[in-house]
Amino acid sequence: NSQKAIITGESALKISGDNVIVCGLSFENGAPKEDKGCVIFSGDYCRLTNCKIYNYCNSNLYKWVSLSGKYNEVDHNVFDGKSVGGALLTVWRNDDSAQHHFIHHNVFKNYASGGGENGYETIRIGDSKQSQSDSYTIIENNYFEACNGEVEAVSVKSGRDLIKNNTFVSCEGFVTF
């Protein structure tokens, strides 16, 4: 029963093992328990699929999904109603090694404006510390609607990433490199 298991309140699902699939969960009307989000992957070959995160905010500037490790996949999810800062989906680059994450066929919508503040990206790959290294993350076939957190809707702060076939509707931000 996809998305019938509903998680509310303050929560964080931390996956530190390899080859784990999180499928069909719905996070609604609650908030992440910590800065890195309500779904945190630090293993390899993990997957977040067919899930929904809706209106999962409190006053803290928290992410929703964090990816570390290698070869993780985020696909066929709906991310809707983020109203506070903190990149919605963050790819963490802890060193210079390639990661090969695959983010595809998701819906990102209704990310409220951060009023010109930094830190409201819909997707962020890396940060300035690892910006000269190659992640090899693929972001393709996603749908972005009213993702107005900031001017960096998709912030690419690493090399050898592939961003293709994404659709942006009524978004104030851009794909930035």
Short mmCIF file of N, CA and C in Angstrom, two decimals:
data_model
loop_
_atom_site.label_atom_id
_atom_site.label_comp_id
_atom_site.label_asym_id
_atom_site.label_seq_id
_atom_site.Cartn_x
_atom_site.Cartn_y
_atom_site.Cartn_z
N ASN A 1 0.85 -1.19 0.00
CA ASN A 1 0.00 0.00 0.00
C ASN A 1 0.88 1.23 0.00
N SER A 2 1.33 1.61 -1.15
CA SER A 2 2.27 2.70 -1.28
C SER A 2 1.75 4.00 -0.67
N GLN A 3 2.57 4.63 0.11
CA GLN A 3 2.34 5.91 0.79
C GLN A 3 1.17 5.85 1.78
N LYS A 4 0.78 4.67 2.21
CA LYS A 4 -0.25 4.53 3.24
C LYS A 4 0.36 4.55 4.63
N ALA A 5 1.65 4.21 4.73
CA ALA A 5 2.35 4.32 6.01
C ALA A 5 2.77 5.78 6.16
N ILE A 6 2.11 6.50 7.06
CA ILE A 6 2.32 7.94 7.20
C ILE A 6 3.11 8.21 8.47
N ILE A 7 4.20 8.96 8.31
CA ILE A 7 5.04 9.34 9.44
C ILE A 7 4.78 10.82 9.72
N THR A 8 4.40 11.14 10.94
CA THR A 8 4.15 12.52 11.33
C THR A 8 5.01 12.84 12.55
N GLY A 9 4.93 14.09 13.00
CA GLY A 9 5.71 14.49 14.17
C GLY A 9 7.17 14.68 13.80
N GLU A 10 8.01 14.75 14.81
CA GLU A 10 9.44 14.94 14.61
C GLU A 10 10.10 13.59 14.37
N SER A 11 10.81 13.45 13.24
CA SER A 11 11.40 12.14 12.94
C SER A 11 12.64 12.27 12.08
N ALA A 12 13.43 11.21 12.09
CA ALA A 12 14.59 11.08 11.20
C ALA A 12 14.81 9.60 10.94
N LEU A 13 14.86 9.23 9.68
CA LEU A 13 15.15 7.87 9.27
C LEU A 13 16.58 7.86 8.78
N LYS A 14 17.49 7.24 9.55
CA LYS A 14 18.92 7.22 9.23
C LYS A 14 19.29 5.84 8.71
N ILE A 15 19.81 5.79 7.49
CA ILE A 15 20.22 4.54 6.87
C ILE A 15 21.74 4.59 6.73
N SER A 16 22.44 3.74 7.50
CA SER A 16 23.90 3.73 7.42
C SER A 16 24.41 2.43 6.81
N GLY A 17 23.52 1.52 6.46
CA GLY A 17 23.92 0.27 5.83
C GLY A 17 23.93 0.40 4.32
N ASP A 18 24.33 -0.66 3.66
CA ASP A 18 24.37 -0.70 2.20
C ASP A 18 23.19 -1.50 1.67
N ASN A 19 22.81 -1.22 0.42
CA ASN A 19 21.78 -1.97 -0.29
C ASN A 19 20.43 -1.95 0.43
N VAL A 20 20.03 -0.79 0.94
CA VAL A 20 18.75 -0.64 1.63
C VAL A 20 17.79 0.14 0.74
N ILE A 21 16.55 -0.34 0.63
CA ILE A 21 15.52 0.35 -0.15
C ILE A 21 14.46 0.86 0.80
N VAL A 22 14.19 2.17 0.73
CA VAL A 22 13.08 2.78 1.46
C VAL A 22 12.02 3.09 0.42
N CYS A 23 10.86 2.45 0.56
CA CYS A 23 9.84 2.54 -0.48
C CYS A 23 8.46 2.76 0.13
N GLY A 24 7.71 3.69 -0.45
CA GLY A 24 6.29 3.83 -0.15
C GLY A 24 5.94 4.54 1.14
N LEU A 25 6.88 5.23 1.78
CA LEU A 25 6.57 5.96 3.01
C LEU A 25 6.07 7.36 2.67
N SER A 26 5.26 7.90 3.56
CA SER A 26 4.79 9.27 3.42
C SER A 26 5.09 10.03 4.71
N PHE A 27 5.87 11.09 4.59
CA PHE A 27 6.18 11.97 5.71
C PHE A 27 5.28 13.20 5.56
N GLU A 28 4.38 13.42 6.52
CA GLU A 28 3.42 14.51 6.38
C GLU A 28 3.24 15.27 7.68
N ASN A 29 3.12 16.58 7.54
CA ASN A 29 2.73 17.46 8.65
C ASN A 29 3.52 17.21 9.92
N GLY A 30 4.82 17.11 9.76
CA GLY A 30 5.73 16.96 10.89
C GLY A 30 6.97 17.79 10.62
N ALA A 31 8.11 17.30 11.06
CA ALA A 31 9.36 18.01 10.84
C ALA A 31 10.54 17.06 11.03
N PRO A 32 11.64 17.30 10.30
CA PRO A 32 12.84 16.52 10.54
C PRO A 32 13.34 16.72 11.97
N LYS A 33 13.88 15.67 12.54
CA LYS A 33 14.38 15.74 13.91
C LYS A 33 15.74 16.41 13.98
N GLU A 34 16.47 16.45 12.87
CA GLU A 34 17.80 17.04 12.86
C GLU A 34 18.07 17.74 11.54
N ASP A 35 19.15 18.50 11.51
CA ASP A 35 19.49 19.34 10.37
C ASP A 35 19.58 18.57 9.05
N LYS A 36 20.11 17.37 9.05
CA LYS A 36 20.33 16.65 7.80
C LYS A 36 19.05 16.10 7.19
N GLY A 37 17.92 16.16 7.92
CA GLY A 37 16.66 15.81 7.29
C GLY A 37 15.90 14.68 7.94
N CYS A 38 14.82 14.30 7.28
CA CYS A 38 14.01 13.19 7.78
C CYS A 38 14.42 11.87 7.13
N VAL A 39 15.15 11.91 6.01
CA VAL A 39 15.72 10.71 5.39
C VAL A 39 17.20 10.98 5.15
N ILE A 40 18.06 10.18 5.79
CA ILE A 40 19.50 10.41 5.75
C ILE A 40 20.19 9.10 5.35
N PHE A 41 20.79 9.10 4.16
CA PHE A 41 21.53 7.93 3.69
C PHE A 41 23.03 8.19 3.85
N SER A 42 23.73 7.27 4.51
CA SER A 42 25.18 7.37 4.58
C SER A 42 25.84 6.09 4.09
N GLY A 43 25.06 5.15 3.60
CA GLY A 43 25.60 3.92 3.05
C GLY A 43 25.72 4.00 1.54
N ASP A 44 26.03 2.86 0.92
CA ASP A 44 26.18 2.77 -0.53
C ASP A 44 25.06 1.91 -1.12
N TYR A 45 24.73 2.20 -2.37
CA TYR A 45 23.73 1.43 -3.12
C TYR A 45 22.36 1.40 -2.42
N CYS A 46 21.97 2.52 -1.84
CA CYS A 46 20.65 2.63 -1.19
C CYS A 46 19.70 3.36 -2.13
N ARG A 47 18.40 3.24 -1.83
CA ARG A 47 17.41 3.83 -2.72
C ARG A 47 16.22 4.37 -1.92
N LEU A 48 15.79 5.58 -2.28
CA LEU A 48 14.55 6.18 -1.78
C LEU A 48 13.61 6.25 -2.98
N THR A 49 12.52 5.50 -2.92
CA THR A 49 11.64 5.42 -4.09
C THR A 49 10.18 5.41 -3.68
N ASN A 50 9.37 6.04 -4.51
CA ASN A 50 7.92 6.04 -4.37
C ASN A 50 7.47 6.53 -2.98
N CYS A 51 8.15 7.54 -2.47
CA CYS A 51 7.81 8.14 -1.18
C CYS A 51 7.29 9.55 -1.39
N LYS A 52 6.72 10.10 -0.33
CA LYS A 52 6.22 11.47 -0.38
C LYS A 52 6.65 12.18 0.90
N ILE A 53 7.17 13.40 0.72
CA ILE A 53 7.42 14.27 1.87
C ILE A 53 6.62 15.54 1.62
N TYR A 54 5.67 15.79 2.51
CA TYR A 54 4.74 16.90 2.33
C TYR A 54 4.67 17.74 3.60
N ASN A 55 4.89 19.04 3.42
CA ASN A 55 4.71 20.00 4.51
C ASN A 55 5.43 19.54 5.78
N TYR A 56 6.68 19.12 5.63
CA TYR A 56 7.45 18.57 6.73
C TYR A 56 8.43 19.63 7.23
N CYS A 57 7.89 20.63 7.92
CA CYS A 57 8.68 21.80 8.30
C CYS A 57 8.31 22.26 9.71
N ASN A 58 9.29 22.78 10.37
CA ASN A 58 9.05 23.59 11.57
C ASN A 58 9.85 24.87 11.36
N SER A 59 10.18 25.59 12.38
CA SER A 59 10.88 26.86 12.19
C SER A 59 12.38 26.68 11.93
N ASN A 60 12.90 25.46 12.03
CA ASN A 60 14.32 25.22 11.81
C ASN A 60 14.65 25.12 10.32
N LEU A 61 15.85 25.51 9.97
CA LEU A 61 16.32 25.46 8.59
C LEU A 61 16.91 24.09 8.30
N TYR A 62 16.06 23.08 8.17
CA TYR A 62 16.49 21.70 8.01
C TYR A 62 16.30 21.21 6.59
N LYS A 63 17.18 20.29 6.19
CA LYS A 63 17.02 19.62 4.91
C LYS A 63 15.90 18.58 5.03
N TRP A 64 15.53 17.99 3.91
CA TRP A 64 14.58 16.88 3.93
C TRP A 64 15.29 15.56 3.65
N VAL A 65 16.19 15.52 2.66
CA VAL A 65 16.89 14.29 2.29
C VAL A 65 18.38 14.60 2.18
N SER A 66 19.21 13.73 2.77
CA SER A 66 20.66 13.85 2.69
C SER A 66 21.26 12.57 2.12
N LEU A 67 22.17 12.73 1.16
CA LEU A 67 22.87 11.60 0.57
C LEU A 67 24.36 11.72 0.82
N SER A 68 24.95 10.72 1.42
CA SER A 68 26.40 10.55 1.49
C SER A 68 26.67 9.19 0.86
N GLY A 69 27.86 8.70 0.95
CA GLY A 69 28.17 7.39 0.39
C GLY A 69 28.22 7.45 -1.13
N LYS A 70 27.96 6.28 -1.76
CA LYS A 70 28.09 6.16 -3.21
C LYS A 70 26.94 5.35 -3.80
N TYR A 71 26.64 5.65 -5.05
CA TYR A 71 25.67 4.91 -5.84
C TYR A 71 24.28 4.85 -5.20
N ASN A 72 23.86 5.93 -4.57
CA ASN A 72 22.51 5.98 -4.01
C ASN A 72 21.55 6.55 -5.07
N GLU A 73 20.29 6.16 -4.96
CA GLU A 73 19.29 6.54 -5.95
C GLU A 73 18.07 7.14 -5.24
N VAL A 74 17.57 8.24 -5.81
CA VAL A 74 16.33 8.88 -5.34
C VAL A 74 15.43 8.99 -6.56
N ASP A 75 14.32 8.25 -6.55
CA ASP A 75 13.48 8.21 -7.75
C ASP A 75 12.00 8.05 -7.43
N HIS A 76 11.17 8.62 -8.29
CA HIS A 76 9.71 8.50 -8.25
C HIS A 76 9.10 8.95 -6.91
N ASN A 77 9.65 10.01 -6.34
CA ASN A 77 9.15 10.58 -5.09
C ASN A 77 8.46 11.91 -5.36
N VAL A 78 7.67 12.35 -4.39
CA VAL A 78 7.05 13.68 -4.44
C VAL A 78 7.52 14.45 -3.21
N PHE A 79 8.10 15.62 -3.46
CA PHE A 79 8.55 16.52 -2.40
C PHE A 79 7.74 17.81 -2.54
N ASP A 80 6.88 18.10 -1.58
CA ASP A 80 5.90 19.17 -1.74
C ASP A 80 5.73 19.96 -0.44
N GLY A 81 5.76 21.29 -0.56
CA GLY A 81 5.39 22.16 0.55
C GLY A 81 6.50 22.51 1.52
N LYS A 82 7.73 22.63 1.04
CA LYS A 82 8.81 23.05 1.95
C LYS A 82 8.71 24.56 2.13
N SER A 83 8.63 25.00 3.37
CA SER A 83 8.39 26.43 3.63
C SER A 83 9.50 27.10 4.43
N VAL A 84 10.56 26.35 4.76
CA VAL A 84 11.70 26.93 5.48
C VAL A 84 12.98 26.55 4.76
N GLY A 85 14.06 27.22 5.10
CA GLY A 85 15.34 26.99 4.45
C GLY A 85 15.96 25.66 4.79
N GLY A 86 17.12 25.46 4.19
CA GLY A 86 17.82 24.19 4.24
C GLY A 86 17.56 23.50 2.93
N ALA A 87 18.62 23.18 2.19
CA ALA A 87 18.43 22.54 0.89
C ALA A 87 17.49 21.34 1.02
N LEU A 88 16.53 21.23 0.14
CA LEU A 88 15.57 20.13 0.22
C LEU A 88 16.29 18.79 0.11
N LEU A 89 17.11 18.61 -0.92
CA LEU A 89 17.88 17.39 -1.11
C LEU A 89 19.35 17.78 -1.22
N THR A 90 20.18 17.23 -0.35
CA THR A 90 21.60 17.58 -0.33
C THR A 90 22.47 16.36 -0.58
N VAL A 91 23.40 16.50 -1.52
CA VAL A 91 24.44 15.50 -1.74
C VAL A 91 25.68 16.01 -1.01
N TRP A 92 26.06 15.30 0.05
CA TRP A 92 27.21 15.69 0.86
C TRP A 92 28.48 15.11 0.25
N ARG A 93 29.49 15.94 0.12
CA ARG A 93 30.79 15.52 -0.43
C ARG A 93 31.80 15.61 0.70
N ASN A 94 32.09 14.48 1.33
CA ASN A 94 32.99 14.45 2.47
C ASN A 94 34.46 14.34 2.06
N ASP A 95 34.71 13.99 0.80
CA ASP A 95 36.07 13.93 0.27
C ASP A 95 35.98 14.11 -1.24
N ASP A 96 37.09 13.89 -1.94
CA ASP A 96 37.13 14.13 -3.38
C ASP A 96 36.68 12.93 -4.22
N SER A 97 36.23 11.86 -3.61
CA SER A 97 35.91 10.66 -4.38
C SER A 97 34.58 10.81 -5.14
N ALA A 98 34.49 10.08 -6.24
CA ALA A 98 33.27 10.07 -7.04
C ALA A 98 32.15 9.38 -6.28
N GLN A 99 30.91 9.86 -6.48
CA GLN A 99 29.77 9.32 -5.74
C GLN A 99 28.77 8.56 -6.61
N HIS A 100 28.52 9.03 -7.80
CA HIS A 100 27.63 8.35 -8.74
C HIS A 100 26.18 8.21 -8.24
N HIS A 101 25.65 9.23 -7.57
CA HIS A 101 24.25 9.20 -7.16
C HIS A 101 23.36 9.44 -8.39
N PHE A 102 22.11 8.96 -8.31
CA PHE A 102 21.18 9.06 -9.43
C PHE A 102 19.85 9.58 -8.89
N ILE A 103 19.48 10.80 -9.30
CA ILE A 103 18.26 11.47 -8.84
C ILE A 103 17.37 11.66 -10.07
N HIS A 104 16.27 10.92 -10.13
CA HIS A 104 15.47 10.94 -11.37
C HIS A 104 13.99 10.68 -11.11
N HIS A 105 13.17 11.19 -12.02
CA HIS A 105 11.72 10.98 -12.03
C HIS A 105 11.04 11.36 -10.72
N ASN A 106 11.47 12.47 -10.13
CA ASN A 106 10.85 12.99 -8.91
C ASN A 106 10.05 14.24 -9.23
N VAL A 107 9.14 14.59 -8.34
CA VAL A 107 8.40 15.84 -8.42
C VAL A 107 8.81 16.69 -7.23
N PHE A 108 9.30 17.89 -7.52
CA PHE A 108 9.65 18.87 -6.51
C PHE A 108 8.72 20.06 -6.71
N LYS A 109 7.92 20.42 -5.68
CA LYS A 109 7.02 21.54 -5.90
C LYS A 109 6.73 22.30 -4.61
N ASN A 110 6.37 23.56 -4.82
CA ASN A 110 5.92 24.44 -3.74
C ASN A 110 6.96 24.65 -2.65
N TYR A 111 8.17 25.03 -3.07
CA TYR A 111 9.21 25.42 -2.11
C TYR A 111 9.11 26.94 -1.98
N ALA A 112 8.68 27.39 -0.81
CA ALA A 112 8.43 28.82 -0.58
C ALA A 112 9.71 29.64 -0.67
N SER A 113 9.56 30.90 -1.04
CA SER A 113 10.68 31.81 -1.18
C SER A 113 11.41 32.03 0.13
N GLY A 114 12.72 32.08 0.04
CA GLY A 114 13.56 32.38 1.19
C GLY A 114 13.87 33.86 1.31
N GLY A 115 13.21 34.67 0.49
CA GLY A 115 13.40 36.11 0.57
C GLY A 115 14.79 36.58 0.17
N GLY A 116 15.44 35.84 -0.72
CA GLY A 116 16.77 36.22 -1.19
C GLY A 116 17.90 35.64 -0.36
N GLU A 117 17.58 34.89 0.67
CA GLU A 117 18.61 34.27 1.51
C GLU A 117 19.22 33.06 0.81
N ASN A 118 20.48 32.76 1.13
CA ASN A 118 21.16 31.56 0.65
C ASN A 118 20.73 30.37 1.52
N GLY A 119 20.83 29.15 0.98
CA GLY A 119 20.51 27.95 1.76
C GLY A 119 19.12 27.41 1.52
N TYR A 120 18.45 27.87 0.47
CA TYR A 120 17.09 27.41 0.16
C TYR A 120 17.06 26.66 -1.18
N GLU A 121 18.14 25.96 -1.51
CA GLU A 121 18.20 25.22 -2.76
C GLU A 121 17.22 24.05 -2.76
N THR A 122 16.69 23.73 -3.92
CA THR A 122 15.88 22.52 -4.04
C THR A 122 16.78 21.29 -4.02
N ILE A 123 17.85 21.32 -4.82
CA ILE A 123 18.88 20.28 -4.79
C ILE A 123 20.24 20.96 -4.72
N ARG A 124 21.11 20.45 -3.86
CA ARG A 124 22.48 20.96 -3.79
C ARG A 124 23.44 19.77 -3.83
N ILE A 125 24.40 19.83 -4.76
CA ILE A 125 25.45 18.82 -4.83
C ILE A 125 26.74 19.47 -4.34
N GLY A 126 27.23 19.05 -3.18
CA GLY A 126 28.49 19.55 -2.66
C GLY A 126 28.40 20.95 -2.08
N ASP A 127 29.57 21.47 -1.78
CA ASP A 127 29.70 22.84 -1.28
C ASP A 127 31.04 23.38 -1.75
N SER A 128 31.39 24.57 -1.32
CA SER A 128 32.61 25.21 -1.83
C SER A 128 33.88 24.43 -1.47
N LYS A 129 33.86 23.66 -0.39
CA LYS A 129 35.06 22.92 0.02
C LYS A 129 35.45 21.84 -0.99
N GLN A 130 34.48 21.20 -1.60
CA GLN A 130 34.75 20.11 -2.54
C GLN A 130 34.39 20.49 -3.98
N SER A 131 34.26 21.77 -4.26
CA SER A 131 33.75 22.20 -5.56
C SER A 131 34.68 21.87 -6.73
N GLN A 132 35.95 21.62 -6.46
CA GLN A 132 36.88 21.31 -7.54
C GLN A 132 37.04 19.81 -7.76
N SER A 133 36.22 19.00 -7.09
CA SER A 133 36.29 17.55 -7.25
C SER A 133 35.05 17.07 -8.01
N ASP A 134 35.09 15.83 -8.48
CA ASP A 134 34.05 15.29 -9.34
C ASP A 134 33.13 14.33 -8.58
N SER A 135 31.83 14.61 -8.63
CA SER A 135 30.84 13.78 -7.95
C SER A 135 30.23 12.72 -8.87
N TYR A 136 30.05 13.04 -10.15
CA TYR A 136 29.40 12.15 -11.11
C TYR A 136 27.94 11.86 -10.72
N THR A 137 27.27 12.84 -10.16
CA THR A 137 25.85 12.69 -9.83
C THR A 137 25.00 13.01 -11.07
N ILE A 138 23.95 12.24 -11.27
CA ILE A 138 23.04 12.45 -12.39
C ILE A 138 21.70 12.94 -11.84
N ILE A 139 21.21 14.05 -12.40
CA ILE A 139 19.89 14.59 -12.07
C ILE A 139 19.14 14.69 -13.40
N GLU A 140 18.15 13.80 -13.59
CA GLU A 140 17.45 13.80 -14.88
C GLU A 140 15.98 13.42 -14.73
N ASN A 141 15.20 13.94 -15.68
CA ASN A 141 13.77 13.62 -15.79
C ASN A 141 12.99 13.94 -14.52
N ASN A 142 13.34 15.03 -13.84
CA ASN A 142 12.60 15.49 -12.68
C ASN A 142 11.69 16.64 -13.08
N TYR A 143 10.66 16.87 -12.29
CA TYR A 143 9.71 17.95 -12.53
C TYR A 143 9.78 18.91 -11.35
N PHE A 144 10.06 20.18 -11.64
CA PHE A 144 10.15 21.23 -10.64
C PHE A 144 9.04 22.25 -10.90
N GLU A 145 8.20 22.48 -9.90
CA GLU A 145 7.13 23.47 -10.05
C GLU A 145 7.09 24.37 -8.82
N ALA A 146 7.11 25.68 -9.06
CA ALA A 146 7.05 26.69 -7.98
C ALA A 146 8.12 26.42 -6.91
N CYS A 147 9.32 26.09 -7.38
CA CYS A 147 10.46 25.93 -6.47
C CYS A 147 11.16 27.28 -6.41
N ASN A 148 10.74 28.09 -5.45
CA ASN A 148 11.15 29.48 -5.38
C ASN A 148 11.99 29.78 -4.13
N GLY A 149 12.61 28.76 -3.57
CA GLY A 149 13.42 28.95 -2.36
C GLY A 149 14.47 30.02 -2.55
N GLU A 150 15.24 29.91 -3.62
CA GLU A 150 16.28 30.89 -3.92
C GLU A 150 16.66 30.80 -5.38
N VAL A 151 17.59 31.65 -5.80
CA VAL A 151 18.00 31.71 -7.20
C VAL A 151 18.73 30.42 -7.62
N GLU A 152 19.36 29.70 -6.70
CA GLU A 152 19.99 28.43 -7.03
C GLU A 152 18.98 27.29 -6.78
N ALA A 153 18.11 27.04 -7.75
CA ALA A 153 17.14 25.95 -7.59
C ALA A 153 17.88 24.61 -7.53
N VAL A 154 18.80 24.40 -8.45
CA VAL A 154 19.70 23.25 -8.42
C VAL A 154 21.11 23.82 -8.39
N SER A 155 21.81 23.59 -7.29
CA SER A 155 23.13 24.16 -7.08
C SER A 155 24.18 23.06 -7.23
N VAL A 156 25.00 23.17 -8.28
CA VAL A 156 26.01 22.16 -8.58
C VAL A 156 27.37 22.71 -8.15
N LYS A 157 27.90 22.14 -7.07
CA LYS A 157 29.19 22.57 -6.54
C LYS A 157 30.16 21.39 -6.55
N SER A 158 30.24 20.75 -7.72
CA SER A 158 31.17 19.65 -7.97
C SER A 158 31.24 19.47 -9.48
N GLY A 159 32.16 18.62 -9.93
CA GLY A 159 32.34 18.42 -11.35
C GLY A 159 31.80 17.09 -11.83
N ARG A 160 31.75 16.94 -13.15
CA ARG A 160 31.36 15.72 -13.84
C ARG A 160 29.94 15.26 -13.49
N ASP A 161 29.06 16.22 -13.18
CA ASP A 161 27.66 15.90 -12.93
C ASP A 161 26.89 16.05 -14.24
N LEU A 162 25.78 15.35 -14.34
CA LEU A 162 24.96 15.41 -15.53
C LEU A 162 23.56 15.83 -15.12
N ILE A 163 23.11 16.97 -15.67
CA ILE A 163 21.77 17.48 -15.41
C ILE A 163 21.07 17.55 -16.76
N LYS A 164 20.02 16.72 -16.96
CA LYS A 164 19.37 16.72 -18.28
C LYS A 164 17.90 16.33 -18.17
N ASN A 165 17.13 16.81 -19.15
CA ASN A 165 15.71 16.46 -19.32
C ASN A 165 14.86 16.75 -18.10
N ASN A 166 15.18 17.79 -17.36
CA ASN A 166 14.36 18.21 -16.23
C ASN A 166 13.41 19.31 -16.71
N THR A 167 12.25 19.41 -16.08
CA THR A 167 11.25 20.42 -16.44
C THR A 167 11.08 21.37 -15.27
N PHE A 168 11.14 22.68 -15.58
CA PHE A 168 10.96 23.73 -14.58
C PHE A 168 9.74 24.57 -14.97
N VAL A 169 8.75 24.64 -14.08
CA VAL A 169 7.53 25.40 -14.33
C VAL A 169 7.34 26.38 -13.19
N SER A 170 7.19 27.66 -13.53
CA SER A 170 6.93 28.72 -12.55
C SER A 170 7.97 28.72 -11.42
N CYS A 171 9.23 28.51 -11.75
CA CYS A 171 10.31 28.53 -10.76
C CYS A 171 11.10 29.82 -10.92
N GLU A 172 11.44 30.44 -9.83
CA GLU A 172 12.23 31.66 -9.87
C GLU A 172 13.72 31.39 -9.93
N GLY A 173 14.14 30.17 -9.64
CA GLY A 173 15.55 29.83 -9.59
C GLY A 173 16.05 29.20 -10.87
N PHE A 174 17.36 28.88 -10.87
CA PHE A 174 18.05 28.35 -12.03
C PHE A 174 18.88 27.13 -11.63
N VAL A 175 19.40 26.43 -12.65
CA VAL A 175 20.45 25.45 -12.42
C VAL A 175 21.75 26.26 -12.43
N THR A 176 22.50 26.21 -11.33
CA THR A 176 23.72 27.02 -11.24
C THR A 176 24.94 26.14 -11.05
N PHE A 177 26.04 26.59 -11.63
CA PHE A 177 27.31 25.86 -11.56
C PHE A 177 28.37 26.76 -10.97
#
